mmCIF file of C-alpha atoms in Angstrom:
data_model
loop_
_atom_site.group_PDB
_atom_site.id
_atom_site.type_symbol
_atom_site.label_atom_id
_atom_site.label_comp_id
_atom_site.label_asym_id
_atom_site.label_seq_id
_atom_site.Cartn_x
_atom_site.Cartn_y
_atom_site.Cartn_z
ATOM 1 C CA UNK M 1 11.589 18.760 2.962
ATOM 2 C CA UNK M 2 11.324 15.712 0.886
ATOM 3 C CA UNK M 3 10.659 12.178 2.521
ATOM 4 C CA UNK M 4 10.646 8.701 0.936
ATOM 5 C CA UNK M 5 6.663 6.927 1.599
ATOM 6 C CA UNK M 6 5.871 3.512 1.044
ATOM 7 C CA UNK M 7 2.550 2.931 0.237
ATOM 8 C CA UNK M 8 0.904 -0.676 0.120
ATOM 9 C CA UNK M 9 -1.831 -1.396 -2.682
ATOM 10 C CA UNK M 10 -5.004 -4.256 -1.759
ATOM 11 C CA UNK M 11 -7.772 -4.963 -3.964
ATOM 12 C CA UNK M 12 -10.207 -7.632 -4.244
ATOM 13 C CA UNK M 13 -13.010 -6.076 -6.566
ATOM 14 C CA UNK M 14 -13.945 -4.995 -9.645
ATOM 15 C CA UNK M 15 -10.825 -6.303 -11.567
ATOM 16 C CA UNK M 16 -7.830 -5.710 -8.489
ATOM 17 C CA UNK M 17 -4.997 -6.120 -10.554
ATOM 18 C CA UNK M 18 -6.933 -2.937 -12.795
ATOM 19 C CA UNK M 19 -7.811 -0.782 -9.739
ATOM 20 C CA UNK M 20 -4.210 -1.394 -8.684
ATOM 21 C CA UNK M 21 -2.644 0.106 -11.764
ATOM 22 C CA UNK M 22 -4.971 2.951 -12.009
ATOM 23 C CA UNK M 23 -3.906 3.748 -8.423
ATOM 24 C CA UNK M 24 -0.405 3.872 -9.269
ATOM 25 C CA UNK M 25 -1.139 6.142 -11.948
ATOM 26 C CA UNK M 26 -3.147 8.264 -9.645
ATOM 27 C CA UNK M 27 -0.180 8.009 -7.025
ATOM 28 C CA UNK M 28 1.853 9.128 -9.888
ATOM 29 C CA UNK M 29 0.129 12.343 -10.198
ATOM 30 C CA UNK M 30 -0.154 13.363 -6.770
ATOM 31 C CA UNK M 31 0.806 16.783 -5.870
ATOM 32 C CA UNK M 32 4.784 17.803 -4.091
ATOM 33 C CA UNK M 33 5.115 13.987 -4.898
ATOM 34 C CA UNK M 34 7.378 11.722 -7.256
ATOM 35 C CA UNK M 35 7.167 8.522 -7.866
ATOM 36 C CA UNK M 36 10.178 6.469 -7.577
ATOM 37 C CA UNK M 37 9.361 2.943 -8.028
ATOM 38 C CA UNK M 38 6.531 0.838 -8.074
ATOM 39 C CA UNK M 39 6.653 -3.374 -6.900
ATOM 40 C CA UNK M 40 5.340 -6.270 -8.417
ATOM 41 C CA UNK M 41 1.771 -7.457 -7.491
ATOM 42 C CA UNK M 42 1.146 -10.046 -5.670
ATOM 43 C CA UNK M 43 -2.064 -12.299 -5.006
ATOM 44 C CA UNK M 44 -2.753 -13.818 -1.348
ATOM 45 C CA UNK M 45 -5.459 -14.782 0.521
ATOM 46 C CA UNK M 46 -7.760 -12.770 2.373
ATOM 47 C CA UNK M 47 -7.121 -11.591 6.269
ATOM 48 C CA UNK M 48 -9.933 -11.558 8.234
ATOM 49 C CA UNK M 49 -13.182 -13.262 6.396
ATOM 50 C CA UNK M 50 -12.179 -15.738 4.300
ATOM 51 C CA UNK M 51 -16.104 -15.414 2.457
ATOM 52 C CA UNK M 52 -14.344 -12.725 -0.056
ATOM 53 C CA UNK M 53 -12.057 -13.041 -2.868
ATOM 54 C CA UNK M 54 -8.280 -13.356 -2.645
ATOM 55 C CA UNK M 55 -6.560 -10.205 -2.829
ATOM 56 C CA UNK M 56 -4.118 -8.654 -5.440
ATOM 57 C CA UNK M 57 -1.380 -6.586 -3.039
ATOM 58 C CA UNK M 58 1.725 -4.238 -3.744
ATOM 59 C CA UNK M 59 3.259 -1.374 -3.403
ATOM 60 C CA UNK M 60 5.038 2.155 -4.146
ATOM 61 C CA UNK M 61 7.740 4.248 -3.290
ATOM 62 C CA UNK M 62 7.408 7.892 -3.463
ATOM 63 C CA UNK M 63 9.440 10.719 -2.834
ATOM 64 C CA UNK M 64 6.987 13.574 -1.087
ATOM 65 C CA UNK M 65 6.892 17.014 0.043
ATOM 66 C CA UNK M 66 3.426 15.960 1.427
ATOM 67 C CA UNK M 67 3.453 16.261 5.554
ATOM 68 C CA UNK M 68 1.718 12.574 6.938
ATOM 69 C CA UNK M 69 -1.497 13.433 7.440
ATOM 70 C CA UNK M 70 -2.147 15.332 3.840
ATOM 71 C CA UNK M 71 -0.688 12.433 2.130
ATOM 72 C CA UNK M 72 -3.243 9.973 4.013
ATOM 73 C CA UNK M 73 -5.635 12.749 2.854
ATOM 74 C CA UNK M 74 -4.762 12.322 -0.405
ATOM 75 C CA UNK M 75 -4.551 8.186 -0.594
ATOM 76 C CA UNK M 76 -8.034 8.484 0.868
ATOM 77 C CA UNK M 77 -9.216 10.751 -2.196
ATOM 78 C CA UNK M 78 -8.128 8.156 -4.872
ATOM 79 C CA UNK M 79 -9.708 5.133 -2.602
ATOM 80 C CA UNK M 80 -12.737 7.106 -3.032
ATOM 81 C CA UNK M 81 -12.501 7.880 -6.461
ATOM 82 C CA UNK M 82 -12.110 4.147 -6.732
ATOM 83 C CA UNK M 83 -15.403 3.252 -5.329
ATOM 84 C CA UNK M 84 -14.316 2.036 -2.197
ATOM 85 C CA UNK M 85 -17.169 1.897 1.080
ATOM 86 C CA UNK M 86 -15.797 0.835 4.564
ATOM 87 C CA UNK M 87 -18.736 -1.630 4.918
ATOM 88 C CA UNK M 88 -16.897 -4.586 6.859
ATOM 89 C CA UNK M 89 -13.465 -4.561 8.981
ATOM 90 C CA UNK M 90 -11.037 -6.128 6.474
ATOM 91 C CA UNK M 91 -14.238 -6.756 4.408
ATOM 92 C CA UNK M 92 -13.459 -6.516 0.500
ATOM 93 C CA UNK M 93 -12.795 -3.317 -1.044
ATOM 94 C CA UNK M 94 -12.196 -2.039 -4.051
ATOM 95 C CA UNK M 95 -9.003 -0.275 -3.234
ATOM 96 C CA UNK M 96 -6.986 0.284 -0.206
ATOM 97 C CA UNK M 97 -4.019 2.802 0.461
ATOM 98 C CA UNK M 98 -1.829 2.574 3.104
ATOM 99 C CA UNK M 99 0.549 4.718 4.324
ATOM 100 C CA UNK M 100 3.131 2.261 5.794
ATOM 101 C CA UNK M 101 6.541 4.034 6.016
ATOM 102 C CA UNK M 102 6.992 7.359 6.454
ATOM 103 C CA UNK M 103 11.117 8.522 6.207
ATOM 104 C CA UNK M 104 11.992 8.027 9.717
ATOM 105 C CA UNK M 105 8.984 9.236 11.154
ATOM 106 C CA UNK M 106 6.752 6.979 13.773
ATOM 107 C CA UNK M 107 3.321 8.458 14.365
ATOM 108 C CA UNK M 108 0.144 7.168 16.111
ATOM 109 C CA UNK M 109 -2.844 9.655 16.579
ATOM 110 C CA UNK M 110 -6.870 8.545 15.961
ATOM 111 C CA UNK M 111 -6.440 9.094 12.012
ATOM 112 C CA UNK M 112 -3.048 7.201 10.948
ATOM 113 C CA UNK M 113 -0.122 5.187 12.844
ATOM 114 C CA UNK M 114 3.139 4.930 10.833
ATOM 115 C CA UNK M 115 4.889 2.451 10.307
ATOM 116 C CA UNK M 116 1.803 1.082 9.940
ATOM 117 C CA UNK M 117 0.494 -1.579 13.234
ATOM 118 C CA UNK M 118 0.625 -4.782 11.172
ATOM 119 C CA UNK M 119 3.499 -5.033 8.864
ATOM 120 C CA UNK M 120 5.396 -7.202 10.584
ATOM 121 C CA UNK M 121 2.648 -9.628 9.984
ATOM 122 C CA UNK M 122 1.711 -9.162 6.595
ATOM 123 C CA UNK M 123 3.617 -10.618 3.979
ATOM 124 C CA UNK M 124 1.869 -9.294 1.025
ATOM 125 C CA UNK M 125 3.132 -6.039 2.489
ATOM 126 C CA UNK M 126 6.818 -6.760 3.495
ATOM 127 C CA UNK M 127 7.713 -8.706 -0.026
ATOM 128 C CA UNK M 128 6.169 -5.746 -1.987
ATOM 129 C CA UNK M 129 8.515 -2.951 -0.098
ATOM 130 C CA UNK M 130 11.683 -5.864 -0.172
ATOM 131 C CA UNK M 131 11.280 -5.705 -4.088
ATOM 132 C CA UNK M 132 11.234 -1.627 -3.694
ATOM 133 C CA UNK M 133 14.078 -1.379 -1.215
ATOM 134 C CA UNK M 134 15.885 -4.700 -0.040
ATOM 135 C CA UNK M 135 17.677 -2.535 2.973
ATOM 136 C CA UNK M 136 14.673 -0.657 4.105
ATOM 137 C CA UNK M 137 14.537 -0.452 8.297
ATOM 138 C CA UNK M 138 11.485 0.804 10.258
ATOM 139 C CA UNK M 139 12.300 3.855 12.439
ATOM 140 C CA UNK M 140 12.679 1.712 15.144
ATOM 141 C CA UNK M 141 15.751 0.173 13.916
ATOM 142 C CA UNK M 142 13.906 -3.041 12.584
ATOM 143 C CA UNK M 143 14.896 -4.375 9.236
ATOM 144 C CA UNK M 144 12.234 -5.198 6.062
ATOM 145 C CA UNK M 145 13.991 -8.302 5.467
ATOM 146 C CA UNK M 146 13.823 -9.697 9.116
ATOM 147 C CA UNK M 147 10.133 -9.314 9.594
ATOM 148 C CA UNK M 148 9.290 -10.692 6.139
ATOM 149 C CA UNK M 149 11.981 -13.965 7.028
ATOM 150 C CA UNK M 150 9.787 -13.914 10.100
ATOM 151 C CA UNK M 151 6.431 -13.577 8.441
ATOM 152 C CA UNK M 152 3.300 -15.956 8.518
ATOM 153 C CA UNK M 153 3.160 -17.588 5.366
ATOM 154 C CA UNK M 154 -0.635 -16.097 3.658
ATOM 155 C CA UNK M 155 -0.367 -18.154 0.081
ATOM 156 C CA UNK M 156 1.601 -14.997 -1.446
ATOM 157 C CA UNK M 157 2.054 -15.643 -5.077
ATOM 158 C CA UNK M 158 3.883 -13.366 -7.566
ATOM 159 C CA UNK M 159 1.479 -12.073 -10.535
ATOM 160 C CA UNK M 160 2.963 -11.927 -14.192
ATOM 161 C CA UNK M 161 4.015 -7.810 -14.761
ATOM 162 C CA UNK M 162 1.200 -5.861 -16.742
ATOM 163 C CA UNK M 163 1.498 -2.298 -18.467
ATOM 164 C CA UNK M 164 1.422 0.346 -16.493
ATOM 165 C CA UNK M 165 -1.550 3.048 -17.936
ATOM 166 C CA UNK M 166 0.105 5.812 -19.540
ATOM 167 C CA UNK M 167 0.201 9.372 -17.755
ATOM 168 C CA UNK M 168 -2.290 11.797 -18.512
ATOM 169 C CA UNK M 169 -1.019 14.629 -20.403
ATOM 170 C CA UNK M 170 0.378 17.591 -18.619
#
């Protein structure tokens, strides 16, 4: 069975707006997986400690045969490809993947919780899944475009578009 994902995209290291292109290419690539669309980035400040860099955010839709918990399985493979260390709770990272919609499906068990806990307060996550689908609901009947009209305002500012890498060669 095939299920739409959204996946958000963070960065603050090591050239984010690079790391976040790479990713999509990697995302691109992943196994039982299409991907459909892909937002614009955007830049915001950090949440938590404010002693990092601002962030570069986004994020894709995909179309996957992947069941919840091998997906987050496989987001966690290309963080780690990408360098990224869990050194500091919302500390900066490299990358970060997050599974944040999954179809229909609400889950919340010790490894992932979908949608994920704080979308409805992050706007660098609700503007990137607006651009991707401007009537996307939560499972739990909430719309996209409420909780981003409802959002805290984080300094979210809309990067210029850059080239996606090409696909590797199949």
């Amino acid at each position: 069975m095939t299920t739409n994902a959204f996946i958000g995209l963070g960065s603050n290291l090591e050239n984010p707006t690079g790391q976040l292109a790479r990713a999509v290419t990697a995302l691109a690539t992943l196994p039982q997986t299409v991907l459909v669309a892909q937002s614009p980035f955007y830049a915001s400040r950090p949440v938590g400690p404010q002693d990092q860099p601002d962030f570069v955010n986004g994020a894709v839709w995909l179309r996957t045969e992947l069941a919840p918990h091998a997906l987050l399985d496989q987001l966690q493979a290309i963080e780690h490809q990408h360098g990224r260390q869990r050194l500091r709770h919302w500390g900066p990272r490299t990358l970060d993947l997050d599974l944040l919609v999954y179809g229909d499906h609400s889950l919340d068990d010790d490894r992932l919780t979908v949608p994920h806990r704080e979308l409805p307060n992050r706007d660098f996550v609700l503007q990137p899944l607006l651009d991707l689908d401007p009537a996307l609901t939560l499972p739990d009947g909430r719309s996209v475009a409420g909780l981003r009209a409802a959002c805290p305002d984080n300094g979210l500012r809309k990067l210029p578009p850059i080239p996606r890498e090409p696909f590797p060669p199949s």
